[in-house]
PDB file of C-alpha atoms in Angstrom:
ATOM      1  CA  UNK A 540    -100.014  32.028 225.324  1.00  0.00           C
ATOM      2  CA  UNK A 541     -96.719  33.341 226.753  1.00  0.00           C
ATOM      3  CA  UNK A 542     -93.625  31.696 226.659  1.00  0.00           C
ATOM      4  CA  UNK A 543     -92.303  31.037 230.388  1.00  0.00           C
ATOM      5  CA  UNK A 544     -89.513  33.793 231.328  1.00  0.00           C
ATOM      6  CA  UNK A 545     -86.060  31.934 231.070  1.00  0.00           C
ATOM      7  CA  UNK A 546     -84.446  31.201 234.253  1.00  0.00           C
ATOM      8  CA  UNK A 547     -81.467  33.867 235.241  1.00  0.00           C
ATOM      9  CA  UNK A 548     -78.111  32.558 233.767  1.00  0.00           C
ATOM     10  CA  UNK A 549     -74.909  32.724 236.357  1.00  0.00           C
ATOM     11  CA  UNK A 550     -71.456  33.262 234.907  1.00  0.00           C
ATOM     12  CA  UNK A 551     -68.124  34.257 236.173  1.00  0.00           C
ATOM     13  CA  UNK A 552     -67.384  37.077 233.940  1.00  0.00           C
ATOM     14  CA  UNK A 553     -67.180  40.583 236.281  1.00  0.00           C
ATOM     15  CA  UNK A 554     -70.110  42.713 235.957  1.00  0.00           C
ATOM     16  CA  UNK A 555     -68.625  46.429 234.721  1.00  0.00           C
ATOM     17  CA  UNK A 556     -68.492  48.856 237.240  1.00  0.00           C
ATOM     18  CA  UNK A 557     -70.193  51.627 237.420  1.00  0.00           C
ATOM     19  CA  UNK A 558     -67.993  54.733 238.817  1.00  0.00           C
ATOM     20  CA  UNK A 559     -70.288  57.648 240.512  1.00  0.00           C
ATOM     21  CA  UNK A 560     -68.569  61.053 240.676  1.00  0.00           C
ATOM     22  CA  UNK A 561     -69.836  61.976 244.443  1.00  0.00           C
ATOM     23  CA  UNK A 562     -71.461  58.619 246.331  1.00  0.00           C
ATOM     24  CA  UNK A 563     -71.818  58.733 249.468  1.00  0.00           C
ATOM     25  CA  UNK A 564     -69.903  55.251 250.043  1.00  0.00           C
ATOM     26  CA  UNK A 565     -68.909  54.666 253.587  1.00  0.00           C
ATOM     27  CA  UNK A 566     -67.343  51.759 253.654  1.00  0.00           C
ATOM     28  CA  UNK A 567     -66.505  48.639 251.407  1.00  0.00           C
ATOM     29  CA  UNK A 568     -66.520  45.064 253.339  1.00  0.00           C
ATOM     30  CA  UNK A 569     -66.190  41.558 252.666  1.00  0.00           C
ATOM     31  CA  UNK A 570     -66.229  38.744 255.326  1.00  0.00           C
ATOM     32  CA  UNK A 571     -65.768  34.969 254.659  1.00  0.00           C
ATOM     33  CA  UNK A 572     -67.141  32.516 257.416  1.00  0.00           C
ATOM     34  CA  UNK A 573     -66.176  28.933 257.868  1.00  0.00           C
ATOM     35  CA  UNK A 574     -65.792  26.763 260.228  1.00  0.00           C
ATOM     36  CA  UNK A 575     -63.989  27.201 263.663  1.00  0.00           C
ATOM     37  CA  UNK A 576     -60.100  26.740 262.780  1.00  0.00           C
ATOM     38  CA  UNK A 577     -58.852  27.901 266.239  1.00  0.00           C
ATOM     39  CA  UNK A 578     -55.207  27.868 264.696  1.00  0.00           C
ATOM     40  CA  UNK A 579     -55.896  31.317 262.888  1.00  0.00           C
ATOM     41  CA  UNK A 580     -56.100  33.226 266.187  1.00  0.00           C
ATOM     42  CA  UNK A 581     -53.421  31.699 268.333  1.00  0.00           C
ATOM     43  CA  UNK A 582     -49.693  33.523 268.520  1.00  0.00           C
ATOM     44  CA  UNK A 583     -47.839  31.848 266.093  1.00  0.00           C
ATOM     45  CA  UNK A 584     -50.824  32.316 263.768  1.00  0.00           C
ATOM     46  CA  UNK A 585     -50.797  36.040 264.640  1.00  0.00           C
ATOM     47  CA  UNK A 586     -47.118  35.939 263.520  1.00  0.00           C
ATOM     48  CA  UNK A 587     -47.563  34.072 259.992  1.00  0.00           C
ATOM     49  CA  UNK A 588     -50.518  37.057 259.220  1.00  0.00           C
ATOM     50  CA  UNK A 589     -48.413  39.677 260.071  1.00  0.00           C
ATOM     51  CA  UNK A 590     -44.841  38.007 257.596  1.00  0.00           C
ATOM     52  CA  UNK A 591     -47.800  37.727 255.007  1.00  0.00           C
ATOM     53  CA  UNK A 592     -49.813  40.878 255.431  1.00  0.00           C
ATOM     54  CA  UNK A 593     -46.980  43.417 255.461  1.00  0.00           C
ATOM     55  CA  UNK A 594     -49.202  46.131 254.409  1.00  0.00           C
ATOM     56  CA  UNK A 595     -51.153  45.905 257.842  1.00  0.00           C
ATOM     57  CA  UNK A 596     -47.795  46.742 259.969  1.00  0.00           C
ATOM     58  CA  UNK A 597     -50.415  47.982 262.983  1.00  0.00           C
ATOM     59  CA  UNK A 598     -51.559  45.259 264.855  1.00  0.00           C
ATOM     60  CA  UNK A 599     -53.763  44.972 267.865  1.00  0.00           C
ATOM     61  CA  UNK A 600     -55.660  42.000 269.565  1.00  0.00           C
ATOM     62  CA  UNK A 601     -59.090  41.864 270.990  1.00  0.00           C
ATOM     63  CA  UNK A 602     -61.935  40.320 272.534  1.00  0.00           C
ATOM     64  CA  UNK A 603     -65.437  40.505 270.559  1.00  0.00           C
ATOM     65  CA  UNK A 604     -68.556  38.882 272.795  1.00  0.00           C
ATOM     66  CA  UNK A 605     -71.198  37.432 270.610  1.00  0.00           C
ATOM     67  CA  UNK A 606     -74.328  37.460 271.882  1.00  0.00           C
ATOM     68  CA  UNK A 607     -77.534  34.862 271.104  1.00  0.00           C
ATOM     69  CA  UNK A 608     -80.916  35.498 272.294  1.00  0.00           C
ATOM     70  CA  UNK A 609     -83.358  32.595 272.192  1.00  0.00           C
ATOM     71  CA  UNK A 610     -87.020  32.867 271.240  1.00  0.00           C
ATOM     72  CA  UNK A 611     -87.661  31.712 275.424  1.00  0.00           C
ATOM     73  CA  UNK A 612     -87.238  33.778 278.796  1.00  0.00           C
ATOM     74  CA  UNK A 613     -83.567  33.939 280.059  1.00  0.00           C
ATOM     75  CA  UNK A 614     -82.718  32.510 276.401  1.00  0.00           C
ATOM     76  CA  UNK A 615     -79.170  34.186 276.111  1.00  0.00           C
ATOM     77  CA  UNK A 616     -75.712  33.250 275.095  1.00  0.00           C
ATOM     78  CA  UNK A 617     -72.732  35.106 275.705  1.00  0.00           C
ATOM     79  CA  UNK A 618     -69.301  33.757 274.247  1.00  0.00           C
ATOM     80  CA  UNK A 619     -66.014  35.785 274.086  1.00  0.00           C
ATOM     81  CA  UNK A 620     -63.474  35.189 271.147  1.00  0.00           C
ATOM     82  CA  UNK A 621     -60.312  36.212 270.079  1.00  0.00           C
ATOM     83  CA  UNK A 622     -59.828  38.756 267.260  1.00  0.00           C
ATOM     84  CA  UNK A 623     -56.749  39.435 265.603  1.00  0.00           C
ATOM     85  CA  UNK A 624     -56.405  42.751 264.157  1.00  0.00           C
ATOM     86  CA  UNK A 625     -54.137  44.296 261.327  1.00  0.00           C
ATOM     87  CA  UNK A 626     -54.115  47.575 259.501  1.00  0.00           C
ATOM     88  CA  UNK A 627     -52.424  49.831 257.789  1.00  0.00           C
ATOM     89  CA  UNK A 628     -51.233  52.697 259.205  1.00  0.00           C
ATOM     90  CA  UNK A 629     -53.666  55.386 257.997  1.00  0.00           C
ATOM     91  CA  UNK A 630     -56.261  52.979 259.789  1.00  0.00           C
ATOM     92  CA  UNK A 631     -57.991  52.936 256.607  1.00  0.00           C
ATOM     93  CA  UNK A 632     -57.600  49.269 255.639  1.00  0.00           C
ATOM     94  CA  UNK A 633     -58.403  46.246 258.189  1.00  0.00           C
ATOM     95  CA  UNK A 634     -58.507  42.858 258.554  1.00  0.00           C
ATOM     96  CA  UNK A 635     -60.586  41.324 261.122  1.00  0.00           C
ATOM     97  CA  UNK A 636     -59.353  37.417 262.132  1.00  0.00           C
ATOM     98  CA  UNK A 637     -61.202  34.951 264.499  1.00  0.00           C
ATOM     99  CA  UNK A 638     -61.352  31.625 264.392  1.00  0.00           C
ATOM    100  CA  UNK A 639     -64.414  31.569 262.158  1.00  0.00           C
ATOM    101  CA  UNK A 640     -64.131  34.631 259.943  1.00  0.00           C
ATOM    102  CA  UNK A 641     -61.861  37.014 258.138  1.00  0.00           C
ATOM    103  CA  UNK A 642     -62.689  40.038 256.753  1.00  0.00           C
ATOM    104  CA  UNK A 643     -61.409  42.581 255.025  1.00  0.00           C
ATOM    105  CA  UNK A 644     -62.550  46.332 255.662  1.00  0.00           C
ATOM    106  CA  UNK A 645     -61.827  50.005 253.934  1.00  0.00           C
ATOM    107  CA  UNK A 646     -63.106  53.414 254.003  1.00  0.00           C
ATOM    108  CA  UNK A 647     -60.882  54.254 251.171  1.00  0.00           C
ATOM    109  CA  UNK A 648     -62.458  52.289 248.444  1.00  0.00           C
ATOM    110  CA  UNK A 649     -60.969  52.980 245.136  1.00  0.00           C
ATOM    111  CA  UNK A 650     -62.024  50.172 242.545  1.00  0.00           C
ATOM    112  CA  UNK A 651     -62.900  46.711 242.843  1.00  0.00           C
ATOM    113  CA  UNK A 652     -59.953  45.407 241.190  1.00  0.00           C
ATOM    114  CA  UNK A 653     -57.777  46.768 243.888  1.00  0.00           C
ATOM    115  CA  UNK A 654     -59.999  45.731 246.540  1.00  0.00           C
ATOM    116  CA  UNK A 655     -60.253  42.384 245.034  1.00  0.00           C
ATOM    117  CA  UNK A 656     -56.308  42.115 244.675  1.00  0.00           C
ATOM    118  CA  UNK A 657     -55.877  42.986 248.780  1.00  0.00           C
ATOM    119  CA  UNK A 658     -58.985  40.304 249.675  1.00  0.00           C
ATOM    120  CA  UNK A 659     -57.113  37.712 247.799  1.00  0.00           C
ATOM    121  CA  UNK A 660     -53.922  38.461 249.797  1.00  0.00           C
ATOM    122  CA  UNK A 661     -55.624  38.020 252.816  1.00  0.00           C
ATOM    123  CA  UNK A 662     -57.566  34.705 251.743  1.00  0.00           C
ATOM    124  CA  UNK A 663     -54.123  33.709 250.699  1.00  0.00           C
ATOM    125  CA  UNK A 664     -52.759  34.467 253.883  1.00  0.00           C
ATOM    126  CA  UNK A 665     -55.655  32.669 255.767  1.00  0.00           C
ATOM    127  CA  UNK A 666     -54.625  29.440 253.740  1.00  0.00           C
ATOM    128  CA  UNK A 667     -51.508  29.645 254.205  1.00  0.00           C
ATOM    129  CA  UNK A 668     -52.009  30.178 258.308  1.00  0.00           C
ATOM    130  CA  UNK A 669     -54.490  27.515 258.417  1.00  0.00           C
ATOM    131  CA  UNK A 670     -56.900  26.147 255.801  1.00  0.00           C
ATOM    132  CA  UNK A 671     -60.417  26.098 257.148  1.00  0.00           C
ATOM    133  CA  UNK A 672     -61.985  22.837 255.908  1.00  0.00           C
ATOM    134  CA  UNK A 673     -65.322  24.454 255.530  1.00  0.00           C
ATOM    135  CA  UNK A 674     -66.448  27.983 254.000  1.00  0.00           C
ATOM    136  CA  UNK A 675     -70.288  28.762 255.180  1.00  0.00           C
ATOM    137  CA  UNK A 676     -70.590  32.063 253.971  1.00  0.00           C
ATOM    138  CA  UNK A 677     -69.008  35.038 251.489  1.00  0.00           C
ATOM    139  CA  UNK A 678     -70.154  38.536 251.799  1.00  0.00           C
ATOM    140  CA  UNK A 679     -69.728  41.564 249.972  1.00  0.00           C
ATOM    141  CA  UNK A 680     -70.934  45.152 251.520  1.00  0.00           C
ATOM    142  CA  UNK A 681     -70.424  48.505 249.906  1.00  0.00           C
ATOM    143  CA  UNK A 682     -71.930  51.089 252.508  1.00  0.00           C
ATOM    144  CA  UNK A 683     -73.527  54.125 251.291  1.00  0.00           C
ATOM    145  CA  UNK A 684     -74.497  57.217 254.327  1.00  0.00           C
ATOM    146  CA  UNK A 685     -76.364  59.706 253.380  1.00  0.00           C
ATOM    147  CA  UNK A 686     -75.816  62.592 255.538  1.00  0.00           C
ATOM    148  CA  UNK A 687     -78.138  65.956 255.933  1.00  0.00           C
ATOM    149  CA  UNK A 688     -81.497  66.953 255.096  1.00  0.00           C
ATOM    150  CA  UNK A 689     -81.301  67.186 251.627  1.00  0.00           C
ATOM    151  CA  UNK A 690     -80.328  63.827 251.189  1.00  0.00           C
ATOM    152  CA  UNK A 691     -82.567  62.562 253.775  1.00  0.00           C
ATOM    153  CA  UNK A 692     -85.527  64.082 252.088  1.00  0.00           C
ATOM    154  CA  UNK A 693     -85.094  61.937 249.000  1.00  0.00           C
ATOM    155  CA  UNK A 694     -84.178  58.978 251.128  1.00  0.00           C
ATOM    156  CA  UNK A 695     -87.966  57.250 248.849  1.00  0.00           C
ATOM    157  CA  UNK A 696     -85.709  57.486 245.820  1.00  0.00           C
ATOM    158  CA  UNK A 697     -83.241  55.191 246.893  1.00  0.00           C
ATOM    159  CA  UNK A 698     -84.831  52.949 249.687  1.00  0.00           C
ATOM    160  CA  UNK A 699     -88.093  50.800 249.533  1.00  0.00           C
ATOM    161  CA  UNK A 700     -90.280  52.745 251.939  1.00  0.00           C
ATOM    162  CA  UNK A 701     -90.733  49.473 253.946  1.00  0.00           C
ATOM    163  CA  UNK A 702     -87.345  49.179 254.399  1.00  0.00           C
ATOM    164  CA  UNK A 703     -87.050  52.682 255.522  1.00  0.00           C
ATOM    165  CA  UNK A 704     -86.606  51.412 259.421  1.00  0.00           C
ATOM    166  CA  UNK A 705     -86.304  54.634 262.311  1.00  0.00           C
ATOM    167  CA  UNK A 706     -86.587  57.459 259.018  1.00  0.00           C
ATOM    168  CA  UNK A 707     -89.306  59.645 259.747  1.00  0.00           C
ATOM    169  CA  UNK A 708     -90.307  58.081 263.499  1.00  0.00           C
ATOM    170  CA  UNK A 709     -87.537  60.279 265.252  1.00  0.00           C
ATOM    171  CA  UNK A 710     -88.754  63.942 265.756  1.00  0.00           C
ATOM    172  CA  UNK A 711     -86.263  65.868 263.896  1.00  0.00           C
ATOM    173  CA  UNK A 712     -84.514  66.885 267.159  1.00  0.00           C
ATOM    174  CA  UNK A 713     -83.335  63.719 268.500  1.00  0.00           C
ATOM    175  CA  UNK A 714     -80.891  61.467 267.041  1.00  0.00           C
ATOM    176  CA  UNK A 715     -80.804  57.727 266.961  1.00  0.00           C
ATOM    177  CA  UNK A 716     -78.144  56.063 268.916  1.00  0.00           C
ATOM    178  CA  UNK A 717     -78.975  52.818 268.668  1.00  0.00           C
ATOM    179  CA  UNK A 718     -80.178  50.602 266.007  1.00  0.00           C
ATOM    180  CA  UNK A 719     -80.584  46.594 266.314  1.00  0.00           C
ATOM    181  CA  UNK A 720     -81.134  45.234 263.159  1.00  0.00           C
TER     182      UNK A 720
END
């Protein structure tokens, strides 16, 4: 008889990191949600960010509209919210604030510990703006594109062929333009 398999064990120590010559990363994200803390997005919380983000000097604010659909007819939701924006002047960097997220964006990703160093500067700065008294969520996202035939061709190797979505549905001369996920 087998021995049972022993259950996964969690630690803090960092996993190494793995540096790939030519991926085709896109974009590195993280976003923490928590609850609504309205404070974050008003004026003088736009001015705190900006005294403790100073490397996001561009900043912009916007409207996102979040949209639910119910399971039922006419089941739909719309509700606008502020955004605060800030990034660095090469637009490479962002940080997204509403009053239930921040997150921290690049498509200049050059190691985690750097990465790591800026999303604890913004975390820092969202405590120091307003503490949320609830976190719901952390995320993590490092987005790989793979562009051009040759790539696309081997897409099996990399992804699951369920998971494959629109790849191979689309005659080769149209283009997808829209993809709900």
């Amino acid at each position: 008889m087998q021995s049972p398999t022993p259950p996964p064990v969690f630690t803090l120590d960092p996993v190494p990191e793995i540096h790939l010559a030519r991926a085709p990363l896109e974009k590195v994200l993280t976003q923490v949600q928590f609850s609504r803390t309205p404070e974050l997005v008003s004026d003088e919380g736009e001015q705190r960010f900006a005294r403790a983000l100073g490397r996001y000097p561009v900043r912009r604010q916007g409207v996102s509209l979040n949209l639910t659909v119910g399971p039922g007819p006419g089941e739909v939701e719309h509700k606008a919210t502020t955004t605060r924006l800030f990034a660095d002047i090469a637009q490479a960097w962002q940080v997204t604030v509403t009053e239930t997220s921040v997150s921290l964006e690049t498509s200049t990703y050059e190691s985690r510990d750097d990465f790591c160093e800026r999303a604890r500067e913004v975390f820092d700065a969202v405590s120091a703006v307003a503490l949320p008294p609830v976190v719901d969520r952390v995320g993590l996202r490092y987005l790989d594109r793979l562009r051009g035939a040759a790539h696309l061709a081997r897409l099996g190797n990399y992804v699951t062929p369920s998971l494959q979505g629109l790849h191979g549905s689309v005659d080769a001369a149209l283009d997808v333009e829209y993809s709900v996920n």
